[in-house]
CSV table of C-alpha atoms in Angstrom, one decimal:
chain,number,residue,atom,x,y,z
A,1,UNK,CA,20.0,1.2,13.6
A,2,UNK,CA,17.3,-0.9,12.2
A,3,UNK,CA,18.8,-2.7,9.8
A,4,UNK,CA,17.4,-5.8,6.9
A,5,UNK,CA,20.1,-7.9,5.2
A,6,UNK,CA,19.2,-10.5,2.3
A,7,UNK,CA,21.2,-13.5,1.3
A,8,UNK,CA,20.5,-16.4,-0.8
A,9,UNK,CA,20.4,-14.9,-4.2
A,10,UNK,CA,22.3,-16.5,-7.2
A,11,UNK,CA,21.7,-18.3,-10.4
A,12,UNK,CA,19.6,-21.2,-11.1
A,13,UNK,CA,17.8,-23.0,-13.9
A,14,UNK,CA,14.5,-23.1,-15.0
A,15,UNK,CA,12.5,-25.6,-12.5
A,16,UNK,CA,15.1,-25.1,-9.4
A,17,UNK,CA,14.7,-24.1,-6.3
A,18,UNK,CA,16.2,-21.2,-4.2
A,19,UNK,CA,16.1,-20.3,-0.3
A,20,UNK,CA,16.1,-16.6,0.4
A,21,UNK,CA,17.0,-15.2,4.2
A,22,UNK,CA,16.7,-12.0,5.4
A,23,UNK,CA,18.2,-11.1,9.0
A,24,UNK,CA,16.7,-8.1,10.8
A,25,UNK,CA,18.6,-6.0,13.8
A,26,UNK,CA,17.9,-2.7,15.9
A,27,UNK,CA,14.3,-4.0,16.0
A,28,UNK,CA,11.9,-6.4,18.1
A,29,UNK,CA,11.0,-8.0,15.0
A,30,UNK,CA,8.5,-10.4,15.9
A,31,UNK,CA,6.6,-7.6,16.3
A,32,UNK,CA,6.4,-6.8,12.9
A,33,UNK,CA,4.8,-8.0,9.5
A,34,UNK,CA,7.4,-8.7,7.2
A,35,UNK,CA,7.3,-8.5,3.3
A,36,UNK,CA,8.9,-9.2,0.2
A,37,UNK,CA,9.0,-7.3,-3.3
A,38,UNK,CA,11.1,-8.3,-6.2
A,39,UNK,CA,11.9,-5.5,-8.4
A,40,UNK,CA,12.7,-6.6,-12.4
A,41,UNK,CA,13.7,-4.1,-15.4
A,42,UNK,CA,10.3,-5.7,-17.2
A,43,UNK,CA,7.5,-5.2,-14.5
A,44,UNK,CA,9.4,-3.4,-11.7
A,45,UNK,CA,8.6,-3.4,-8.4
A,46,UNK,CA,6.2,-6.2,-7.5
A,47,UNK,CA,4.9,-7.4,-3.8
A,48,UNK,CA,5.2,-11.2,-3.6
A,49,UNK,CA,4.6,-12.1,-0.5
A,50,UNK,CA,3.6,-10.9,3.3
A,51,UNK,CA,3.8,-12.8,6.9
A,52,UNK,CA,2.2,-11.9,9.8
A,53,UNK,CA,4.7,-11.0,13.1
A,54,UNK,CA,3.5,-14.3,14.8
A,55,UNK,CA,4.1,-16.3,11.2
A,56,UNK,CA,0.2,-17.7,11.6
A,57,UNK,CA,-1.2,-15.9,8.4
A,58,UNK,CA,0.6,-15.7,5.0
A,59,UNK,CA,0.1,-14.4,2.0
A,60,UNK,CA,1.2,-14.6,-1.6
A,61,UNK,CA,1.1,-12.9,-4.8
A,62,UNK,CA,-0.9,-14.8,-7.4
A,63,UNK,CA,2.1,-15.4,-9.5
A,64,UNK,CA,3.7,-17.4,-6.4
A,65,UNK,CA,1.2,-18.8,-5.0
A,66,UNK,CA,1.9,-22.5,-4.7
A,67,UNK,CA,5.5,-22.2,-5.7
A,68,UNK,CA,6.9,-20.2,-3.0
A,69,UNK,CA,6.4,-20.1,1.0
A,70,UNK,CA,7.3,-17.4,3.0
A,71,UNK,CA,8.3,-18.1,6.8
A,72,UNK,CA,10.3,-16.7,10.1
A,73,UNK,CA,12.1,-17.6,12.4
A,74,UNK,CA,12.0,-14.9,15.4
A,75,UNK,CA,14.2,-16.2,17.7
A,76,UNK,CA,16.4,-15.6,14.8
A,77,UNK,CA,15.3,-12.7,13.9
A,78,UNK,CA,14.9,-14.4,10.2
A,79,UNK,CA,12.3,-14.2,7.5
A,80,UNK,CA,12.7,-16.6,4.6
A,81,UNK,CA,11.7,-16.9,1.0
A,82,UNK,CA,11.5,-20.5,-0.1
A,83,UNK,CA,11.3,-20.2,-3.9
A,84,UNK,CA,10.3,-23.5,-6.1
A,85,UNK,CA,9.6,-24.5,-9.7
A,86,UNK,CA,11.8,-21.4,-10.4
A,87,UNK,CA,10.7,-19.5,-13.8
A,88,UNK,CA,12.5,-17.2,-15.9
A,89,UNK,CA,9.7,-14.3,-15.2
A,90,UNK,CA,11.2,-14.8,-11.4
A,91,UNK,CA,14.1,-13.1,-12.3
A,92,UNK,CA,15.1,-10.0,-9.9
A,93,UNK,CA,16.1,-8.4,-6.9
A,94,UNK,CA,14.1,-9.3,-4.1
A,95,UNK,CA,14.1,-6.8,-0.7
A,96,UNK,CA,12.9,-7.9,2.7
A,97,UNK,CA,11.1,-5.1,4.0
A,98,UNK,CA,8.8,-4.0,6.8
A,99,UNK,CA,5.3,-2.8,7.7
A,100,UNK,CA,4.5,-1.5,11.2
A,101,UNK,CA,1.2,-2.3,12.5
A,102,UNK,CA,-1.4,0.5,11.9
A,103,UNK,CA,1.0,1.8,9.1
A,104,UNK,CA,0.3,1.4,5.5
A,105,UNK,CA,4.2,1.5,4.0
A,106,UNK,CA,7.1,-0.5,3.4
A,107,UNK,CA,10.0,0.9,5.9
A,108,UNK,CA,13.2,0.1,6.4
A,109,UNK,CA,14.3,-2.2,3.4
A,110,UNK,CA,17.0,-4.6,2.9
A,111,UNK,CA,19.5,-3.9,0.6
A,112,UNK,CA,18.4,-6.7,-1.7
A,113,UNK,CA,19.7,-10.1,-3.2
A,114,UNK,CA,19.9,-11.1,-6.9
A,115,UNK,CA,17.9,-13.7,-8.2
A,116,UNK,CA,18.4,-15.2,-12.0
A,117,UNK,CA,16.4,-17.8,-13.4
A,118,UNK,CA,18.1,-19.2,-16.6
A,119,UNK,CA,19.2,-22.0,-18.0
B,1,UNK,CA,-5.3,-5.5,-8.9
B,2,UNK,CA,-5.6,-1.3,-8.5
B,3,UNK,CA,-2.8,-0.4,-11.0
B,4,UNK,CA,-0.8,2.7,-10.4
B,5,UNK,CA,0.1,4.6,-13.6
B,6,UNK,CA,3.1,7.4,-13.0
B,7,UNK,CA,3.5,10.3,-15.4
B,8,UNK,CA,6.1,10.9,-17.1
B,9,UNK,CA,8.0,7.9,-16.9
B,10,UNK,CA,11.1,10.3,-17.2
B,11,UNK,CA,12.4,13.8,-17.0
B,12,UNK,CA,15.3,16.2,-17.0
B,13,UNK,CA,15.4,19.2,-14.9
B,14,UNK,CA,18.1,21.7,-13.4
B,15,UNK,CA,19.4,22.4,-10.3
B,16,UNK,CA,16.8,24.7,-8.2
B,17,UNK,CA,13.8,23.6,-10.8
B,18,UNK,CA,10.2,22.4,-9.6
B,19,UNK,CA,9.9,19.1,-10.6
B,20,UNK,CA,6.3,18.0,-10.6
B,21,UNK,CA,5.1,13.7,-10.8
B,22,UNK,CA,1.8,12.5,-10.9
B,23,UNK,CA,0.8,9.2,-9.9
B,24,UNK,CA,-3.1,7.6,-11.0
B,25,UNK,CA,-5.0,5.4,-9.8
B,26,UNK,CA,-7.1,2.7,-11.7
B,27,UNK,CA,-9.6,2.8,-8.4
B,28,UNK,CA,-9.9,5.2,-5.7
B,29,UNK,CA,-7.3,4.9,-3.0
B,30,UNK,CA,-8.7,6.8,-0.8
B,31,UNK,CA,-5.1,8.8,0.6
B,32,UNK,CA,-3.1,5.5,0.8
B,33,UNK,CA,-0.4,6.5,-1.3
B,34,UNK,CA,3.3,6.6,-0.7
B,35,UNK,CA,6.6,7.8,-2.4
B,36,UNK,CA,9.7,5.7,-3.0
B,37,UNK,CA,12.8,7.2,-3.8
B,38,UNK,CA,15.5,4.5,-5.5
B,39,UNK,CA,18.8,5.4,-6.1
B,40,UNK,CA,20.7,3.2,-8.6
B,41,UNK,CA,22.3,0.3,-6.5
B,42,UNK,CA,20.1,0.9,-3.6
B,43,UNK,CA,16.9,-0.1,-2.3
B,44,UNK,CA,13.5,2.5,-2.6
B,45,UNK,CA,13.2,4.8,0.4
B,46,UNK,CA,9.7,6.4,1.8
B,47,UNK,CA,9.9,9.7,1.2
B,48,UNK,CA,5.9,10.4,1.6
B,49,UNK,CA,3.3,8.3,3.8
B,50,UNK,CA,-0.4,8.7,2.9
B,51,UNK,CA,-0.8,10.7,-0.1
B,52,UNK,CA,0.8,13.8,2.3
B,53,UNK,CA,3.0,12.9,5.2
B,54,UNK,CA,6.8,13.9,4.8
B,55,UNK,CA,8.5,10.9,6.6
B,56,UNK,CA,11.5,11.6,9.4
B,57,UNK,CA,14.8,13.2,7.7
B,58,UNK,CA,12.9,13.9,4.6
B,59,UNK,CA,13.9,17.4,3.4
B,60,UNK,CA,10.9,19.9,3.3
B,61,UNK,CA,10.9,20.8,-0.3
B,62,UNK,CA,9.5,17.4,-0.9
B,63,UNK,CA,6.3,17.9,-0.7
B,64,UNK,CA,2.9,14.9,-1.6
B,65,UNK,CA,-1.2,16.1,-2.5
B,66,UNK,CA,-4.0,14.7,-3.6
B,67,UNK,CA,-6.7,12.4,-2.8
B,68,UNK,CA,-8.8,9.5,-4.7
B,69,UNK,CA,-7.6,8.5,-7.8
B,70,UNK,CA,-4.9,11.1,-8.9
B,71,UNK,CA,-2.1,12.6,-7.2
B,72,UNK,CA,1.3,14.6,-7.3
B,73,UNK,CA,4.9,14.2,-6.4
B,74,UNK,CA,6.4,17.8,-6.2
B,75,UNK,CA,10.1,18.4,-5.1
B,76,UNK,CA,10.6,22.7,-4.9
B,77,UNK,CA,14.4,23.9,-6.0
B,78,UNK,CA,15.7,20.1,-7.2
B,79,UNK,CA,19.1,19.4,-5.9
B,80,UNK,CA,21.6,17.2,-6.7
B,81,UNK,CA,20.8,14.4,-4.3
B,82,UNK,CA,17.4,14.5,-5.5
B,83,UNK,CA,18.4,12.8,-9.3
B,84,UNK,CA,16.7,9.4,-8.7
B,85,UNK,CA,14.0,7.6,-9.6
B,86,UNK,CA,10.6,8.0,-7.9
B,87,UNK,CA,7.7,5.6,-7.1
B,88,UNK,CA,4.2,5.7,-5.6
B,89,UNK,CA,2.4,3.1,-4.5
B,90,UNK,CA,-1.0,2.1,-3.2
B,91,UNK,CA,-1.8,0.4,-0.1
B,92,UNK,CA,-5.6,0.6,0.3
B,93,UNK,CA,-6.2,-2.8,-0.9
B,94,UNK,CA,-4.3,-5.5,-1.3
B,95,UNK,CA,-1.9,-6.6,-3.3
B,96,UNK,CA,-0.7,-3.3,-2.9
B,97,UNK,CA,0.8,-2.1,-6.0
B,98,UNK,CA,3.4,0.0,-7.5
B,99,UNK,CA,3.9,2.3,-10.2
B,100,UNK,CA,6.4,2.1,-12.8
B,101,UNK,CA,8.6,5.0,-11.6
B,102,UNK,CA,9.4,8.1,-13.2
B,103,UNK,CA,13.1,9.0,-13.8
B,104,UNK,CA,14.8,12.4,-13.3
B,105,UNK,CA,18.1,13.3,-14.8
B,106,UNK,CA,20.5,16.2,-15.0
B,107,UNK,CA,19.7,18.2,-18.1
């Protein structure tokens, strides 16, 4: 079964720093592109972030960029979130999910970890 | 950004009603929409790929149209797995985009 699981999520103020993980199974996953969305009551589901299957090209959401850094690991079978200068409008649940090459859809997806930015 | 604009944002319907969502675009997409379904507690699911496509294991009374900027989410003889909350969402330029879901409950 192919199978996303997120960790890392918890509470922390204003300004801090956060590192998300998401570990991928039943899947060669260096072979894929590898996303993440946050999803927030306010704006709710947002794409923040994309890494290609080799980890060579990245890609951010405006509202990240310069703040967070995605990356893998694929002898780990990892992808990671690295979440700095942490704001308030961060606040969310953020899924790890998948786009296979030549598809244009997020497939499987994590079952998500909790971010809260507050002080 | 293309922003995706789902109507209604909620709705109640019985058992074996068909339930109707549309989904527009600010741009033409082309047919690179999908459909989420979310569950509370649970991450979105594809439902439909490209404005059309029923994904594996999706049951056939779901059913995706349209082409461009507007299209429609119709689910034929609702059942009681189906109360959730539905998104499309545009991948025909990046950042791809969602939109703000459309919620249907038990009347």
């Amino acid at each position: 079964e192919e199978q996303l699981v997120e960790s890392g999520g918890g509470l922390v103020q204003p300004g801090g720093s956060l590192r998300l993980s998401c570990a991928a199974s039943g899947f060669t996953f260096s072979k894929y592109w590898m996303h993440w969305v946050r999803q927030d009551p306010a704006k709710g589901l947002v794409w923040v972030s994309r890494i290609s299957s080799d980890g060579s090209s990245r890609f951010y959401a405006d509202s990240v960029k310069g703040r967070f850094t995605i990356s893998r690991d694929n002898a780990k079978n990892t992808l990671y979130l690295q979440m700095n200068s942490l704001r308030a409008e961060d606040t969310g649940v953020y899924y790890c999910t998948r786009v296979e090459e030549g598809r244009y859809w997020f497939d499987p997806w994590g079952q998500g970890t909790l971010v809260k930015v507050s002080s | 950004d293309i922003q995706m604009t789902q109507s209604p944002s909620s709705l109640s319907a019985s058992v074996g009603d068909r339930v109707t969502i549309t989904c527009r675009a600010s741009h033409s997409i082309s047919s690179y929409l999908n459909w989420y379904q979310q569950k509370p507690g649970k991450a979105p699911k594809v439902l439909i790929s490209v404005a059309s496509s029923l994904r594996s294991g999706v049951p056939s009374r779901f059913s995706g149209s349209g082409s461009g900027t507007d299209f429609t989410l119709t689910i034929n003889s609702v059942e009681p797995e189906d109360f959730a909350t539905y998104y499309c969402q545009q991948s025909y330029i990046s950042p791809w985009t969602f939109g703000q879901g459309t919620k249907v409950e038990i009347k």
